[in-house]
mmCIF file with all atom_site columns, C-alpha atoms in Angstrom:
data_model
loop_
_atom_site.group_PDB
_atom_site.id
_atom_site.type_symbol
_atom_site.label_atom_id
_atom_site.label_alt_id
_atom_site.label_comp_id
_atom_site.label_asym_id
_atom_site.label_entity_id
_atom_site.label_seq_id
_atom_site.pdbx_PDB_ins_code
_atom_site.Cartn_x
_atom_site.Cartn_y
_atom_site.Cartn_z
_atom_site.occupancy
_atom_site.B_iso_or_equiv
_atom_site.pdbx_formal_charge
_atom_site.auth_seq_id
_atom_site.auth_comp_id
_atom_site.auth_asym_id
_atom_site.auth_atom_id
_atom_site.pdbx_PDB_model_num
ATOM 1   C CA . UNK W 1 1   ? 6.038  13.406  13.159  1.00 56.00 ? 24  UNK W CA 1
ATOM 2   C CA . UNK W 1 2   ? 9.345  15.297  13.675  1.00 81.00 ? 25  UNK W CA 1
ATOM 3   C CA . UNK W 1 3   ? 12.366 14.348  12.361  1.00 92.00 ? 26  UNK W CA 1
ATOM 4   C CA . UNK W 1 4   ? 15.599 14.584  13.764  1.00 95.00 ? 27  UNK W CA 1
ATOM 5   C CA . UNK W 1 5   ? 16.847 18.474  14.482  1.00 96.00 ? 28  UNK W CA 1
ATOM 6   C CA . UNK W 1 6   ? 20.321 19.994  14.890  1.00 97.00 ? 29  UNK W CA 1
ATOM 7   C CA . UNK W 1 7   ? 21.270 23.239  15.137  1.00 97.00 ? 30  UNK W CA 1
ATOM 8   C CA . UNK W 1 8   ? 23.082 25.736  14.051  1.00 97.00 ? 31  UNK W CA 1
ATOM 9   C CA . UNK W 1 9   ? 23.146 23.816  11.069  1.00 96.00 ? 32  UNK W CA 1
ATOM 10  C CA . UNK W 1 10  ? 26.075 26.161  9.909   1.00 97.00 ? 33  UNK W CA 1
ATOM 11  C CA . UNK W 1 11  ? 29.212 26.818  12.464  1.00 98.00 ? 34  UNK W CA 1
ATOM 12  C CA . UNK W 1 12  ? 32.469 28.401  11.227  1.00 98.00 ? 35  UNK W CA 1
ATOM 13  C CA . UNK W 1 13  ? 35.249 29.739  14.157  1.00 98.00 ? 36  UNK W CA 1
ATOM 14  C CA . UNK W 1 14  ? 38.101 30.972  14.702  1.00 97.00 ? 37  UNK W CA 1
ATOM 15  C CA . UNK W 1 15  ? 40.951 28.500  15.841  1.00 97.00 ? 38  UNK W CA 1
ATOM 16  C CA . UNK W 1 16  ? 40.928 28.152  18.813  1.00 97.00 ? 39  UNK W CA 1
ATOM 17  C CA . UNK W 1 17  ? 37.136 28.633  20.182  1.00 98.00 ? 40  UNK W CA 1
ATOM 18  C CA . UNK W 1 18  ? 34.480 27.212  21.668  1.00 98.00 ? 41  UNK W CA 1
ATOM 19  C CA . UNK W 1 19  ? 31.583 25.843  20.229  1.00 98.00 ? 42  UNK W CA 1
ATOM 20  C CA . UNK W 1 20  ? 28.371 23.934  21.220  1.00 98.00 ? 43  UNK W CA 1
ATOM 21  C CA . UNK W 1 21  ? 26.317 21.568  18.483  1.00 98.00 ? 44  UNK W CA 1
ATOM 22  C CA . UNK W 1 22  ? 23.110 20.632  19.472  1.00 98.00 ? 45  UNK W CA 1
ATOM 23  C CA . UNK W 1 23  ? 20.514 17.690  18.509  1.00 98.00 ? 46  UNK W CA 1
ATOM 24  C CA . UNK W 1 24  ? 16.748 17.178  19.329  1.00 97.00 ? 47  UNK W CA 1
ATOM 25  C CA . UNK W 1 25  ? 16.425 13.382  18.614  1.00 96.00 ? 48  UNK W CA 1
ATOM 26  C CA . UNK W 1 26  ? 12.910 12.132  18.042  1.00 94.00 ? 49  UNK W CA 1
ATOM 27  C CA . UNK W 1 27  ? 10.453 12.002  20.849  1.00 92.00 ? 50  UNK W CA 1
ATOM 28  C CA . UNK W 1 28  ? 11.154 8.223   22.899  1.00 89.00 ? 51  UNK W CA 1
ATOM 29  C CA . UNK W 1 29  ? 13.633 7.656   21.268  1.00 91.00 ? 52  UNK W CA 1
ATOM 30  C CA . UNK W 1 30  ? 16.345 6.172   23.666  1.00 89.00 ? 53  UNK W CA 1
ATOM 31  C CA . UNK W 1 31  ? 19.126 5.991   21.811  1.00 91.00 ? 54  UNK W CA 1
ATOM 32  C CA . UNK W 1 32  ? 21.634 9.247   20.375  1.00 93.00 ? 55  UNK W CA 1
ATOM 33  C CA . UNK W 1 33  ? 24.849 8.836   18.668  1.00 94.00 ? 56  UNK W CA 1
ATOM 34  C CA . UNK W 1 34  ? 27.015 11.626  17.545  1.00 97.00 ? 57  UNK W CA 1
ATOM 35  C CA . UNK W 1 35  ? 29.316 11.024  14.259  1.00 97.00 ? 58  UNK W CA 1
ATOM 36  C CA . UNK W 1 36  ? 31.469 13.484  12.015  1.00 98.00 ? 59  UNK W CA 1
ATOM 37  C CA . UNK W 1 37  ? 31.936 13.525  8.938   1.00 97.00 ? 60  UNK W CA 1
ATOM 38  C CA . UNK W 1 38  ? 34.708 14.511  7.050   1.00 96.00 ? 61  UNK W CA 1
ATOM 39  C CA . UNK W 1 39  ? 34.616 15.605  3.812   1.00 93.00 ? 62  UNK W CA 1
ATOM 40  C CA . UNK W 1 40  ? 34.594 12.948  1.006   1.00 92.00 ? 63  UNK W CA 1
ATOM 41  C CA . UNK W 1 41  ? 34.202 10.104  3.808   1.00 95.00 ? 64  UNK W CA 1
ATOM 42  C CA . UNK W 1 42  ? 31.377 8.315   5.408   1.00 96.00 ? 65  UNK W CA 1
ATOM 43  C CA . UNK W 1 43  ? 30.746 9.307   9.390   1.00 97.00 ? 66  UNK W CA 1
ATOM 44  C CA . UNK W 1 44  ? 32.862 8.218   11.980  1.00 97.00 ? 67  UNK W CA 1
ATOM 45  C CA . UNK W 1 45  ? 31.641 7.189   15.402  1.00 95.00 ? 68  UNK W CA 1
ATOM 46  C CA . UNK W 1 46  ? 31.674 9.599   18.104  1.00 96.00 ? 69  UNK W CA 1
ATOM 47  C CA . UNK W 1 47  ? 29.962 8.447   21.284  1.00 95.00 ? 70  UNK W CA 1
ATOM 48  C CA . UNK W 1 48  ? 26.862 6.779   22.027  1.00 91.00 ? 71  UNK W CA 1
ATOM 49  C CA . UNK W 1 49  ? 23.818 7.454   24.543  1.00 92.00 ? 72  UNK W CA 1
ATOM 50  C CA . UNK W 1 50  ? 21.366 5.264   26.120  1.00 90.00 ? 73  UNK W CA 1
ATOM 51  C CA . UNK W 1 51  ? 19.291 8.429   27.876  1.00 91.00 ? 74  UNK W CA 1
ATOM 52  C CA . UNK W 1 52  ? 21.410 10.194  29.987  1.00 94.00 ? 75  UNK W CA 1
ATOM 53  C CA . UNK W 1 53  ? 24.102 8.141   30.508  1.00 93.00 ? 76  UNK W CA 1
ATOM 54  C CA . UNK W 1 54  ? 27.111 8.527   27.781  1.00 93.00 ? 77  UNK W CA 1
ATOM 55  C CA . UNK W 1 55  ? 28.100 4.523   27.635  1.00 90.00 ? 78  UNK W CA 1
ATOM 56  C CA . UNK W 1 56  ? 30.265 4.450   25.223  1.00 90.00 ? 79  UNK W CA 1
ATOM 57  C CA . UNK W 1 57  ? 32.871 7.299   24.113  1.00 91.00 ? 80  UNK W CA 1
ATOM 58  C CA . UNK W 1 58  ? 35.381 5.654   22.411  1.00 91.00 ? 81  UNK W CA 1
ATOM 59  C CA . UNK W 1 59  ? 35.079 7.459   18.956  1.00 93.00 ? 82  UNK W CA 1
ATOM 60  C CA . UNK W 1 60  ? 36.219 11.638  20.178  1.00 96.00 ? 83  UNK W CA 1
ATOM 61  C CA . UNK W 1 61  ? 39.276 12.317  19.104  1.00 94.00 ? 84  UNK W CA 1
ATOM 62  C CA . UNK W 1 62  ? 40.760 14.234  22.042  1.00 94.00 ? 85  UNK W CA 1
ATOM 63  C CA . UNK W 1 63  ? 40.041 15.407  25.136  1.00 95.00 ? 86  UNK W CA 1
ATOM 64  C CA . UNK W 1 64  ? 38.395 19.588  23.441  1.00 97.00 ? 87  UNK W CA 1
ATOM 65  C CA . UNK W 1 65  ? 35.466 16.977  22.736  1.00 98.00 ? 88  UNK W CA 1
ATOM 66  C CA . UNK W 1 66  ? 32.996 16.678  25.236  1.00 97.00 ? 89  UNK W CA 1
ATOM 67  C CA . UNK W 1 67  ? 28.667 15.485  25.326  1.00 98.00 ? 90  UNK W CA 1
ATOM 68  C CA . UNK W 1 68  ? 26.452 15.993  27.545  1.00 97.00 ? 91  UNK W CA 1
ATOM 69  C CA . UNK W 1 69  ? 22.583 14.728  27.458  1.00 96.00 ? 92  UNK W CA 1
ATOM 70  C CA . UNK W 1 70  ? 21.643 15.397  31.173  1.00 95.00 ? 93  UNK W CA 1
ATOM 71  C CA . UNK W 1 71  ? 17.452 15.277  31.114  1.00 93.00 ? 94  UNK W CA 1
ATOM 72  C CA . UNK W 1 72  ? 18.242 11.751  28.475  1.00 90.00 ? 95  UNK W CA 1
ATOM 73  C CA . UNK W 1 73  ? 16.832 14.059  25.378  1.00 94.00 ? 96  UNK W CA 1
ATOM 74  C CA . UNK W 1 74  ? 18.606 16.737  23.946  1.00 97.00 ? 97  UNK W CA 1
ATOM 75  C CA . UNK W 1 75  ? 22.192 16.374  23.464  1.00 98.00 ? 98  UNK W CA 1
ATOM 76  C CA . UNK W 1 76  ? 24.716 18.580  23.494  1.00 98.00 ? 99  UNK W CA 1
ATOM 77  C CA . UNK W 1 77  ? 28.447 18.091  21.687  1.00 98.00 ? 100 UNK W CA 1
ATOM 78  C CA . UNK W 1 78  ? 30.968 20.210  22.851  1.00 98.00 ? 101 UNK W CA 1
ATOM 79  C CA . UNK W 1 79  ? 34.343 21.462  21.389  1.00 98.00 ? 102 UNK W CA 1
ATOM 80  C CA . UNK W 1 80  ? 37.301 23.075  23.181  1.00 98.00 ? 103 UNK W CA 1
ATOM 81  C CA . UNK W 1 81  ? 39.633 25.147  21.408  1.00 97.00 ? 104 UNK W CA 1
ATOM 82  C CA . UNK W 1 82  ? 38.648 24.213  17.736  1.00 98.00 ? 105 UNK W CA 1
ATOM 83  C CA . UNK W 1 83  ? 41.531 22.952  15.493  1.00 97.00 ? 106 UNK W CA 1
ATOM 84  C CA . UNK W 1 84  ? 41.272 23.187  11.467  1.00 96.00 ? 107 UNK W CA 1
ATOM 85  C CA . UNK W 1 85  ? 40.796 19.460  11.841  1.00 96.00 ? 108 UNK W CA 1
ATOM 86  C CA . UNK W 1 86  ? 37.472 20.303  13.733  1.00 97.00 ? 109 UNK W CA 1
ATOM 87  C CA . UNK W 1 87  ? 36.525 20.954  10.304  1.00 98.00 ? 110 UNK W CA 1
ATOM 88  C CA . UNK W 1 88  ? 33.609 18.399  9.568   1.00 97.00 ? 111 UNK W CA 1
ATOM 89  C CA . UNK W 1 89  ? 30.212 17.612  9.424   1.00 97.00 ? 112 UNK W CA 1
ATOM 90  C CA . UNK W 1 90  ? 28.953 16.782  13.016  1.00 98.00 ? 113 UNK W CA 1
ATOM 91  C CA . UNK W 1 91  ? 25.859 13.854  12.627  1.00 97.00 ? 114 UNK W CA 1
ATOM 92  C CA . UNK W 1 92  ? 23.297 12.685  15.237  1.00 97.00 ? 115 UNK W CA 1
ATOM 93  C CA . UNK W 1 93  ? 21.339 10.609  15.023  1.00 94.00 ? 116 UNK W CA 1
ATOM 94  C CA . UNK W 1 94  ? 18.783 8.570   17.621  1.00 93.00 ? 117 UNK W CA 1
ATOM 95  C CA . UNK W 1 95  ? 17.048 5.061   17.360  1.00 89.00 ? 118 UNK W CA 1
ATOM 96  C CA . UNK W 1 96  ? 14.620 2.335   19.358  1.00 84.00 ? 119 UNK W CA 1
ATOM 97  C CA . UNK W 1 97  ? 16.776 0.106   21.695  1.00 74.00 ? 120 UNK W CA 1
ATOM 98  C CA . UNK W 1 98  ? 16.249 -3.234  22.407  1.00 61.00 ? 121 UNK W CA 1
ATOM 99  C CA . UNK W 1 99  ? 17.009 -6.536  21.209  1.00 53.00 ? 122 UNK W CA 1
ATOM 100 C CA . UNK W 1 100 ? 17.339 -5.578  17.738  1.00 59.00 ? 123 UNK W CA 1
ATOM 101 C CA . UNK W 1 101 ? 19.808 -3.171  16.052  1.00 59.00 ? 124 UNK W CA 1
ATOM 102 C CA . UNK W 1 102 ? 17.185 -0.884  15.198  1.00 75.00 ? 125 UNK W CA 1
ATOM 103 C CA . UNK W 1 103 ? 17.144 1.572   12.525  1.00 84.00 ? 126 UNK W CA 1
ATOM 104 C CA . UNK W 1 104 ? 19.770 5.063   13.450  1.00 89.00 ? 127 UNK W CA 1
ATOM 105 C CA . UNK W 1 105 ? 17.899 8.261   12.021  1.00 92.00 ? 128 UNK W CA 1
ATOM 106 C CA . UNK W 1 106 ? 20.369 10.865  11.291  1.00 94.00 ? 129 UNK W CA 1
ATOM 107 C CA . UNK W 1 107 ? 19.525 14.792  11.534  1.00 95.00 ? 130 UNK W CA 1
ATOM 108 C CA . UNK W 1 108 ? 20.555 17.231  8.730   1.00 94.00 ? 131 UNK W CA 1
ATOM 109 C CA . UNK W 1 109 ? 24.112 17.491  10.200  1.00 96.00 ? 132 UNK W CA 1
ATOM 110 C CA . UNK W 1 110 ? 25.733 20.824  11.176  1.00 97.00 ? 133 UNK W CA 1
ATOM 111 C CA . UNK W 1 111 ? 28.515 21.444  9.261   1.00 97.00 ? 134 UNK W CA 1
ATOM 112 C CA . UNK W 1 112 ? 31.808 23.273  11.025  1.00 98.00 ? 135 UNK W CA 1
ATOM 113 C CA . UNK W 1 113 ? 34.390 25.521  9.938   1.00 98.00 ? 136 UNK W CA 1
ATOM 114 C CA . UNK W 1 114 ? 37.394 26.171  11.179  1.00 97.00 ? 137 UNK W CA 1
ATOM 115 C CA . UNK W 1 115 ? 39.996 29.290  10.501  1.00 96.00 ? 138 UNK W CA 1
ATOM 116 C CA . UNK H 2 1   ? 37.437 -4.935  14.537  1.00 76.00 ? 32  UNK H CA 1
ATOM 117 C CA . UNK H 2 2   ? 34.726 -4.623  12.360  1.00 88.00 ? 33  UNK H CA 1
ATOM 118 C CA . UNK H 2 3   ? 35.271 -2.543  9.075   1.00 95.00 ? 34  UNK H CA 1
ATOM 119 C CA . UNK H 2 4   ? 33.604 -2.212  5.514   1.00 97.00 ? 35  UNK H CA 1
ATOM 120 C CA . UNK H 2 5   ? 34.585 -1.431  2.547   1.00 98.00 ? 36  UNK H CA 1
ATOM 121 C CA . UNK H 2 6   ? 33.210 0.069   -0.721  1.00 98.00 ? 37  UNK H CA 1
ATOM 122 C CA . UNK H 2 7   ? 35.784 0.108   -3.402  1.00 95.00 ? 38  UNK H CA 1
ATOM 123 C CA . UNK H 2 8   ? 33.882 2.320   -6.174  1.00 97.00 ? 39  UNK H CA 1
ATOM 124 C CA . UNK H 2 9   ? 34.800 6.047   -4.477  1.00 96.00 ? 40  UNK H CA 1
ATOM 125 C CA . UNK H 2 10  ? 32.304 6.833   -7.976  1.00 97.00 ? 41  UNK H CA 1
ATOM 126 C CA . UNK H 2 11  ? 30.185 5.518   -10.731 1.00 97.00 ? 42  UNK H CA 1
ATOM 127 C CA . UNK H 2 12  ? 28.313 7.177   -13.481 1.00 98.00 ? 43  UNK H CA 1
ATOM 128 C CA . UNK H 2 13  ? 25.967 5.992   -15.627 1.00 97.00 ? 44  UNK H CA 1
ATOM 129 C CA . UNK H 2 14  ? 23.256 7.077   -18.129 1.00 97.00 ? 45  UNK H CA 1
ATOM 130 C CA . UNK H 2 15  ? 19.400 7.846   -16.638 1.00 97.00 ? 46  UNK H CA 1
ATOM 131 C CA . UNK H 2 16  ? 17.790 4.260   -17.642 1.00 97.00 ? 47  UNK H CA 1
ATOM 132 C CA . UNK H 2 17  ? 20.782 1.889   -16.813 1.00 97.00 ? 48  UNK H CA 1
ATOM 133 C CA . UNK H 2 18  ? 20.998 -0.270  -13.909 1.00 97.00 ? 49  UNK H CA 1
ATOM 134 C CA . UNK H 2 19  ? 23.786 0.045   -11.958 1.00 98.00 ? 50  UNK H CA 1
ATOM 135 C CA . UNK H 2 20  ? 25.232 -2.131  -9.016  1.00 98.00 ? 51  UNK H CA 1
ATOM 136 C CA . UNK H 2 21  ? 27.432 -0.070  -6.330  1.00 98.00 ? 52  UNK H CA 1
ATOM 137 C CA . UNK H 2 22  ? 29.454 -2.366  -3.871  1.00 98.00 ? 53  UNK H CA 1
ATOM 138 C CA . UNK H 2 23  ? 29.919 -3.806  -0.316  1.00 98.00 ? 54  UNK H CA 1
ATOM 139 C CA . UNK H 2 24  ? 32.873 -5.470  1.578   1.00 98.00 ? 55  UNK H CA 1
ATOM 140 C CA . UNK H 2 25  ? 31.928 -5.957  5.302   1.00 97.00 ? 56  UNK H CA 1
ATOM 141 C CA . UNK H 2 26  ? 34.337 -7.820  8.053   1.00 96.00 ? 57  UNK H CA 1
ATOM 142 C CA . UNK H 2 27  ? 32.453 -8.598  11.357  1.00 93.00 ? 58  UNK H CA 1
ATOM 143 C CA . UNK H 2 28  ? 33.917 -11.532 14.221  1.00 89.00 ? 59  UNK H CA 1
ATOM 144 C CA . UNK H 2 29  ? 30.312 -11.991 15.621  1.00 87.00 ? 60  UNK H CA 1
ATOM 145 C CA . UNK H 2 30  ? 28.133 -13.578 14.547  1.00 88.00 ? 61  UNK H CA 1
ATOM 146 C CA . UNK H 2 31  ? 24.726 -11.682 15.105  1.00 87.00 ? 62  UNK H CA 1
ATOM 147 C CA . UNK H 2 32  ? 25.342 -8.376  13.337  1.00 91.00 ? 63  UNK H CA 1
ATOM 148 C CA . UNK H 2 33  ? 23.166 -5.674  10.677  1.00 91.00 ? 64  UNK H CA 1
ATOM 149 C CA . UNK H 2 34  ? 23.510 -4.267  7.308   1.00 93.00 ? 65  UNK H CA 1
ATOM 150 C CA . UNK H 2 35  ? 22.308 -0.943  6.878   1.00 94.00 ? 66  UNK H CA 1
ATOM 151 C CA . UNK H 2 36  ? 22.397 1.058   3.195   1.00 96.00 ? 67  UNK H CA 1
ATOM 152 C CA . UNK H 2 37  ? 21.292 5.134   3.753   1.00 96.00 ? 68  UNK H CA 1
ATOM 153 C CA . UNK H 2 38  ? 21.566 7.804   1.060   1.00 97.00 ? 69  UNK H CA 1
ATOM 154 C CA . UNK H 2 39  ? 22.858 10.991  1.267   1.00 96.00 ? 70  UNK H CA 1
ATOM 155 C CA . UNK H 2 40  ? 21.601 14.062  -0.554  1.00 93.00 ? 71  UNK H CA 1
ATOM 156 C CA . UNK H 2 41  ? 23.549 16.891  -1.729  1.00 89.00 ? 72  UNK H CA 1
ATOM 157 C CA . UNK H 2 42  ? 21.343 18.395  0.214   1.00 86.00 ? 73  UNK H CA 1
ATOM 158 C CA . UNK H 2 43  ? 22.953 15.637  3.459   1.00 87.00 ? 74  UNK H CA 1
ATOM 159 C CA . UNK H 2 44  ? 21.075 14.316  5.535   1.00 89.00 ? 75  UNK H CA 1
ATOM 160 C CA . UNK H 2 45  ? 21.611 10.631  5.336   1.00 94.00 ? 76  UNK H CA 1
ATOM 161 C CA . UNK H 2 46  ? 18.259 8.459   4.863   1.00 94.00 ? 77  UNK H CA 1
ATOM 162 C CA . UNK H 2 47  ? 17.229 4.923   5.813   1.00 93.00 ? 78  UNK H CA 1
ATOM 163 C CA . UNK H 2 48  ? 17.187 2.695   2.885   1.00 94.00 ? 79  UNK H CA 1
ATOM 164 C CA . UNK H 2 49  ? 16.695 -0.473  4.213   1.00 91.00 ? 80  UNK H CA 1
ATOM 165 C CA . UNK H 2 50  ? 18.036 -3.160  7.141   1.00 90.00 ? 81  UNK H CA 1
ATOM 166 C CA . UNK H 2 51  ? 19.374 -7.104  7.132   1.00 90.00 ? 82  UNK H CA 1
ATOM 167 C CA . UNK H 2 52  ? 19.841 -8.957  9.908   1.00 88.00 ? 83  UNK H CA 1
ATOM 168 C CA . UNK H 2 53  ? 23.197 -11.646 9.548   1.00 90.00 ? 84  UNK H CA 1
ATOM 169 C CA . UNK H 2 54  ? 20.822 -14.217 9.515   1.00 89.00 ? 85  UNK H CA 1
ATOM 170 C CA . UNK H 2 55  ? 18.441 -13.548 6.216   1.00 85.00 ? 86  UNK H CA 1
ATOM 171 C CA . UNK H 2 56  ? 20.428 -13.765 3.364   1.00 83.00 ? 87  UNK H CA 1
ATOM 172 C CA . UNK H 2 57  ? 16.933 -13.698 1.402   1.00 82.00 ? 88  UNK H CA 1
ATOM 173 C CA . UNK H 2 58  ? 17.314 -10.555 -1.243  1.00 84.00 ? 89  UNK H CA 1
ATOM 174 C CA . UNK H 2 59  ? 14.661 -8.381  -0.980  1.00 85.00 ? 90  UNK H CA 1
ATOM 175 C CA . UNK H 2 60  ? 13.803 -6.212  -3.453  1.00 87.00 ? 91  UNK H CA 1
ATOM 176 C CA . UNK H 2 61  ? 11.321 -3.088  -3.563  1.00 88.00 ? 92  UNK H CA 1
ATOM 177 C CA . UNK H 2 62  ? 11.127 -1.069  -6.182  1.00 92.00 ? 93  UNK H CA 1
ATOM 178 C CA . UNK H 2 63  ? 13.905 -0.521  -8.074  1.00 94.00 ? 94  UNK H CA 1
ATOM 179 C CA . UNK H 2 64  ? 16.056 -0.825  -5.662  1.00 95.00 ? 95  UNK H CA 1
ATOM 180 C CA . UNK H 2 65  ? 17.188 -4.251  -4.922  1.00 94.00 ? 96  UNK H CA 1
ATOM 181 C CA . UNK H 2 66  ? 19.730 -5.966  -2.164  1.00 94.00 ? 97  UNK H CA 1
ATOM 182 C CA . UNK H 2 67  ? 22.213 -8.467  -2.495  1.00 94.00 ? 98  UNK H CA 1
ATOM 183 C CA . UNK H 2 68  ? 23.357 -10.341 1.196   1.00 94.00 ? 99  UNK H CA 1
ATOM 184 C CA . UNK H 2 69  ? 25.711 -12.904 -0.050  1.00 93.00 ? 100 UNK H CA 1
ATOM 185 C CA . UNK H 2 70  ? 27.399 -14.015 3.834   1.00 92.00 ? 101 UNK H CA 1
ATOM 186 C CA . UNK H 2 71  ? 30.215 -16.202 2.007   1.00 93.00 ? 102 UNK H CA 1
ATOM 187 C CA . UNK H 2 72  ? 31.364 -13.422 0.081   1.00 95.00 ? 103 UNK H CA 1
ATOM 188 C CA . UNK H 2 73  ? 30.699 -10.928 3.071   1.00 96.00 ? 104 UNK H CA 1
ATOM 189 C CA . UNK H 2 74  ? 29.058 -8.854  0.740   1.00 96.00 ? 105 UNK H CA 1
ATOM 190 C CA . UNK H 2 75  ? 25.885 -6.777  0.641   1.00 96.00 ? 106 UNK H CA 1
ATOM 191 C CA . UNK H 2 76  ? 25.420 -5.014  -3.011  1.00 97.00 ? 107 UNK H CA 1
ATOM 192 C CA . UNK H 2 77  ? 22.917 -2.812  -3.992  1.00 96.00 ? 108 UNK H CA 1
ATOM 193 C CA . UNK H 2 78  ? 21.636 -2.673  -7.326  1.00 96.00 ? 109 UNK H CA 1
ATOM 194 C CA . UNK H 2 79  ? 19.256 0.372   -8.338  1.00 97.00 ? 110 UNK H CA 1
ATOM 195 C CA . UNK H 2 80  ? 17.371 -0.483  -11.678 1.00 96.00 ? 111 UNK H CA 1
ATOM 196 C CA . UNK H 2 81  ? 16.968 1.623   -14.403 1.00 97.00 ? 112 UNK H CA 1
ATOM 197 C CA . UNK H 2 82  ? 18.701 4.064   -13.171 1.00 97.00 ? 113 UNK H CA 1
ATOM 198 C CA . UNK H 2 83  ? 16.929 8.424   -12.605 1.00 97.00 ? 114 UNK H CA 1
ATOM 199 C CA . UNK H 2 84  ? 18.563 11.555  -11.803 1.00 96.00 ? 115 UNK H CA 1
ATOM 200 C CA . UNK H 2 85  ? 17.178 11.626  -8.313  1.00 95.00 ? 116 UNK H CA 1
ATOM 201 C CA . UNK H 2 86  ? 19.265 8.879   -7.524  1.00 97.00 ? 117 UNK H CA 1
ATOM 202 C CA . UNK H 2 87  ? 21.886 10.907  -7.651  1.00 97.00 ? 118 UNK H CA 1
ATOM 203 C CA . UNK H 2 88  ? 23.510 10.833  -4.435  1.00 97.00 ? 119 UNK H CA 1
ATOM 204 C CA . UNK H 2 89  ? 26.437 9.331   -1.627  1.00 98.00 ? 120 UNK H CA 1
ATOM 205 C CA . UNK H 2 90  ? 25.441 5.754   -0.679  1.00 98.00 ? 121 UNK H CA 1
ATOM 206 C CA . UNK H 2 91  ? 27.068 4.663   1.948   1.00 98.00 ? 122 UNK H CA 1
ATOM 207 C CA . UNK H 2 92  ? 27.448 1.078   2.934   1.00 98.00 ? 123 UNK H CA 1
ATOM 208 C CA . UNK H 2 93  ? 27.352 0.743   7.081   1.00 96.00 ? 124 UNK H CA 1
ATOM 209 C CA . UNK H 2 94  ? 27.825 -2.574  9.554   1.00 94.00 ? 125 UNK H CA 1
ATOM 210 C CA . UNK H 2 95  ? 25.994 -2.808  13.265  1.00 89.00 ? 126 UNK H CA 1
ATOM 211 C CA . UNK H 2 96  ? 27.400 -4.879  15.713  1.00 84.00 ? 127 UNK H CA 1
ATOM 212 C CA . UNK H 2 97  ? 24.685 -4.651  18.507  1.00 74.00 ? 128 UNK H CA 1
ATOM 213 C CA . UNK H 2 98  ? 26.884 -7.196  21.233  1.00 63.00 ? 129 UNK H CA 1
ATOM 214 C CA . UNK H 2 99  ? 29.913 -3.981  21.554  1.00 61.00 ? 130 UNK H CA 1
ATOM 215 C CA . UNK H 2 100 ? 29.285 -1.750  24.072  1.00 60.00 ? 131 UNK H CA 1
ATOM 216 C CA . UNK H 2 101 ? 28.077 1.281   21.977  1.00 57.00 ? 132 UNK H CA 1
ATOM 217 C CA . UNK H 2 102 ? 24.733 -0.004  21.830  1.00 66.00 ? 133 UNK H CA 1
ATOM 218 C CA . UNK H 2 103 ? 24.456 -0.317  17.311  1.00 76.00 ? 134 UNK H CA 1
ATOM 219 C CA . UNK H 2 104 ? 27.146 1.661   16.731  1.00 85.00 ? 135 UNK H CA 1
ATOM 220 C CA . UNK H 2 105 ? 26.903 2.586   12.596  1.00 91.00 ? 136 UNK H CA 1
ATOM 221 C CA . UNK H 2 106 ? 30.696 2.267   11.040  1.00 94.00 ? 137 UNK H CA 1
ATOM 222 C CA . UNK H 2 107 ? 30.204 3.708   7.600   1.00 97.00 ? 138 UNK H CA 1
ATOM 223 C CA . UNK H 2 108 ? 31.986 2.580   4.679   1.00 97.00 ? 139 UNK H CA 1
ATOM 224 C CA . UNK H 2 109 ? 33.661 5.368   2.630   1.00 97.00 ? 140 UNK H CA 1
ATOM 225 C CA . UNK H 2 110 ? 30.699 5.741   0.538   1.00 97.00 ? 141 UNK H CA 1
ATOM 226 C CA . UNK H 2 111 ? 29.805 5.718   -3.726  1.00 98.00 ? 142 UNK H CA 1
ATOM 227 C CA . UNK H 2 112 ? 29.100 8.666   -4.564  1.00 98.00 ? 143 UNK H CA 1
ATOM 228 C CA . UNK H 2 113 ? 26.253 7.948   -7.875  1.00 98.00 ? 144 UNK H CA 1
ATOM 229 C CA . UNK H 2 114 ? 25.752 10.548  -10.866 1.00 97.00 ? 145 UNK H CA 1
ATOM 230 C CA . UNK H 2 115 ? 22.989 9.998   -13.257 1.00 97.00 ? 146 UNK H CA 1
ATOM 231 C CA . UNK H 2 116 ? 23.375 11.946  -15.540 1.00 97.00 ? 147 UNK H CA 1
ATOM 232 C CA . UNK H 2 117 ? 19.515 12.707  -18.409 1.00 95.00 ? 148 UNK H CA 1
#
C-alpha cells in the first residue's frame, strides 16, 4: 500500500517568503506528526494531530509556523516570512493510535532551503 | 523531561565486522517505548524495532540484535557481519505515551555508520 507522501520534496524560498508543505498520511492513520530535522541532527517534534484536532503544538519554534489538518487526513505545515534558520528537512509521520505506542511511518521529507 | 543520547556521532567499519551503536535514554515515566530507525542517504526514516519498557528480553532479527537494559537506561543496537548496504544514519528514539503529544518521538542525535568494502 501507499506510504506517507510529502510534497514538494525540495523547496527553495527567499527570505521573507511564505511556504506551504503538504503531507498525505497512510490511509486510516489517526495520528499525524510533523518533525524538523536540521542538518546533521535528529528530528525534533513540532506538532501532533489526532484526526483533525491539533493536540500539541509545543514544538513549533515561533508563531510564524502554523499547521492544519482540516479533514483529518492531509496536513499542511505553513511557514510565514521564512528565515534562514528555517532551513531544514521537514518530516511528516503517521501512525495508528490506541493504548500502545505504535511505530510511526515517515514520509521522505521536504528539504527547505531559505536563501 | 525525556532525553536520548547517542554518544557515537560517526563509526567506520570494514565489511563483515560487527558493530554496536549505543543509546542511552532518560525518562521519568515507568511506561515508555524505545525505537530504532534507519535513515539511508535517500532520507526516509525506516522503522527497525519497537520495545516497551516492560520487556527487557533481547531481540534478534537476522543480522540485527538489540540489548535493552533498564538498569543502565540503555538500548544498544548491534549489527553482525556488517554490509555496505548498512551504511546509514541510525537514530534511537523514545516515546512516552502518557504525555499530551500522543506518541511523539524524542530522537537522539544519530550515529552515522559507514561500512567500507
